[in-house]
Short mmCIF file of C-alpha atoms in Angstrom, two decimals:
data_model
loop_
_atom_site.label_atom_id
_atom_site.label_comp_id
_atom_site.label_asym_id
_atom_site.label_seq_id
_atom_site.Cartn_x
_atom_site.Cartn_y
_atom_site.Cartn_z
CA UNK A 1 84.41 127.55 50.97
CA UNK A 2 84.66 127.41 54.57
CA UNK A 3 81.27 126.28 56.09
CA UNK A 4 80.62 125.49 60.05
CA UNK A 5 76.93 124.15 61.03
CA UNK A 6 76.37 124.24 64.72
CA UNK A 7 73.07 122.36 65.79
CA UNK A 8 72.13 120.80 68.96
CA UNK A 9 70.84 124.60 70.60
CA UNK A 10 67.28 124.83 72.41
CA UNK A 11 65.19 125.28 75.52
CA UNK A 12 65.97 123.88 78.48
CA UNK A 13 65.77 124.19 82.40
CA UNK A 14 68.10 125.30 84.64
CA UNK A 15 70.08 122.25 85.88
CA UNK A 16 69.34 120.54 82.57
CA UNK A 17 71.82 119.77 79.72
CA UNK A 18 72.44 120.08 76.32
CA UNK A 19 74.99 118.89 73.19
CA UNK A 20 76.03 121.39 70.71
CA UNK A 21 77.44 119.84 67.82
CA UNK A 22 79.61 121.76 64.84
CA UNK A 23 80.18 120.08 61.79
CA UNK A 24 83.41 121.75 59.37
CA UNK A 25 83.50 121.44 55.78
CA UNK A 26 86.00 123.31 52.91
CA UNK A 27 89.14 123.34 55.87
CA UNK A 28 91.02 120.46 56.67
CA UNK A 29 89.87 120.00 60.32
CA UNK A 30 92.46 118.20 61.34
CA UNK A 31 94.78 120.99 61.47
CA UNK A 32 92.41 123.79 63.20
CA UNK A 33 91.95 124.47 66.24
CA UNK A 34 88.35 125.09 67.37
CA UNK A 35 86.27 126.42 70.03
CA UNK A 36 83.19 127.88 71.27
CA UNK A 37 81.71 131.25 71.93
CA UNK A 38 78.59 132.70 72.89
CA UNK A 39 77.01 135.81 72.77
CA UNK A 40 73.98 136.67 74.85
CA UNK A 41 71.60 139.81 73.97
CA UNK A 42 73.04 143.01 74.58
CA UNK A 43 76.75 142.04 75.11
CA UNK A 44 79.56 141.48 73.63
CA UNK A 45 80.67 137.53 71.98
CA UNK A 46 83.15 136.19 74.87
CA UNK A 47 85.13 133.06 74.63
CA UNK A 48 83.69 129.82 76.01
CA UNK A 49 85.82 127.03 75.52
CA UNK A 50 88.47 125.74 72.69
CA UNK A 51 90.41 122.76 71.91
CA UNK A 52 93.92 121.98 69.91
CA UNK A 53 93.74 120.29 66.43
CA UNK A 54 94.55 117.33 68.02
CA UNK A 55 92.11 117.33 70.98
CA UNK A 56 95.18 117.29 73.31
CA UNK A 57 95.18 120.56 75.25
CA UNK A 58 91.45 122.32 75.90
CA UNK A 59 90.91 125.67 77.42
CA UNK A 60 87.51 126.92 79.48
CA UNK A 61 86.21 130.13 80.41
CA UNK A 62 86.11 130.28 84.43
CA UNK A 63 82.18 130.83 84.05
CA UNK A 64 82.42 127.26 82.74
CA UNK A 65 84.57 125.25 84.01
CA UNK A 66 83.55 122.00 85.72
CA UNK A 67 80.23 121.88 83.88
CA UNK A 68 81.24 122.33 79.82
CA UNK A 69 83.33 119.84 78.38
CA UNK A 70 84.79 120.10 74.37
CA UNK A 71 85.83 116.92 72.58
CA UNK A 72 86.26 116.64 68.62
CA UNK A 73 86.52 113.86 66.32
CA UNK A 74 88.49 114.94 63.65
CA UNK A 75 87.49 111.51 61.68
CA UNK A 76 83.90 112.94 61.64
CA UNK A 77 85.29 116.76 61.12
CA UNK A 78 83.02 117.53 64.49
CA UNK A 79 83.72 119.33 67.30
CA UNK A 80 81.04 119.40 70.41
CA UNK A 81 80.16 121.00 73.79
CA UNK A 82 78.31 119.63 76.31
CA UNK A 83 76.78 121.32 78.45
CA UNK A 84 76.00 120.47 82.14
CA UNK A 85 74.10 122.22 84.85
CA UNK A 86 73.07 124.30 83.02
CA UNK A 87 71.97 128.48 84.32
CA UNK A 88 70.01 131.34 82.85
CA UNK A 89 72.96 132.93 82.68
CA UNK A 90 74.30 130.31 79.66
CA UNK A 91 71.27 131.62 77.81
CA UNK A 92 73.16 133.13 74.40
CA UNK A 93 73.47 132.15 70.79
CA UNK A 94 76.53 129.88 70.78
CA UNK A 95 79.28 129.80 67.65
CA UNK A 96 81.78 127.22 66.70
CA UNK A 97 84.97 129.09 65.89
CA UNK A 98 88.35 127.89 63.98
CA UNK A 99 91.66 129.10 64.39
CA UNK A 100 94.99 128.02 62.33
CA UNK A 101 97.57 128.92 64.08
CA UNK A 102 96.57 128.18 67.97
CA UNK A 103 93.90 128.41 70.54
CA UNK A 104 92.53 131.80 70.81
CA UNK A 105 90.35 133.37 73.32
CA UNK A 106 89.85 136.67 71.17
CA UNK A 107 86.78 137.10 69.23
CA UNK A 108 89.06 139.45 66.54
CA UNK A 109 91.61 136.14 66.12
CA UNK A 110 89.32 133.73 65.08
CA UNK A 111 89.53 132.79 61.04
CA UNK A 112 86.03 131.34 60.61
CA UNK A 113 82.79 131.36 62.20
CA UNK A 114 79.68 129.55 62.51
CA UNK A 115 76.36 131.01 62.28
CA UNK A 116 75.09 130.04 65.95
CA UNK A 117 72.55 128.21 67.61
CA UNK A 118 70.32 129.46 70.54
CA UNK A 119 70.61 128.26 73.86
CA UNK A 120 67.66 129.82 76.25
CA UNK A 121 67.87 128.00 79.77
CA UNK A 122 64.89 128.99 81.92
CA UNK A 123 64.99 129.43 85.54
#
């Protein structure tokens, strides 16, 4: 069984930073590609960032580029986001996301989901 804990969400201030953290079990992480989306009250789950299995290639949304960065360490099955300067715009529930066969940006083409952790950033 496929299982993906994010922790690492909470309140913080604009400007501020945070470390999300999602730990994979019941896949062999090594040969998924991950990301992160978010999905703030009343709209739709967008695409934040992703990363190759083997941490080579990473993609970003434009809303957060130059202040998110994702890593992995596929010894530790982990993948993480930092997040820098961060807005009250960020403020959404955040999910780790897997994908077999390539990075995605599409909600519908990811194979396995996390159950999110809340990011509120107050202004």
């Amino acid at each position: 069984q496929v299982q993906l804990v994010e922790s690492g969400g909470g309140l913080v201030q604009a400007g501020g930073s945070l470390r999300l953290s999602c730990a994979a079990s019941g896949l062999t992480f090594s040969n998924y590609n991950m990301g992160w989306f978010r999905q703030a009250p009343g709209k739709e789950r967008e695409f934040v960032a992703a990363t190759r299995w083997s941490g080579s290639s990473t993609v970003y949304a434009d809303s957060v580029k130059g202040r998110f960065t994702i890593s992995r360490d596929n010894a530790k099955n982990t993948v993480y986001l930092q997040m820098n300067i961060l807005k009250p715009e960020d403020t959404a529930t955040y999910y780790c996301a897997a994908r077999r066969t390539g990075i995605t940006t599409v909600v519908a083409l990811v194979d396995y989901w996390g159950q999110g952790t809340q990011v509120t950033v107050s202004s």
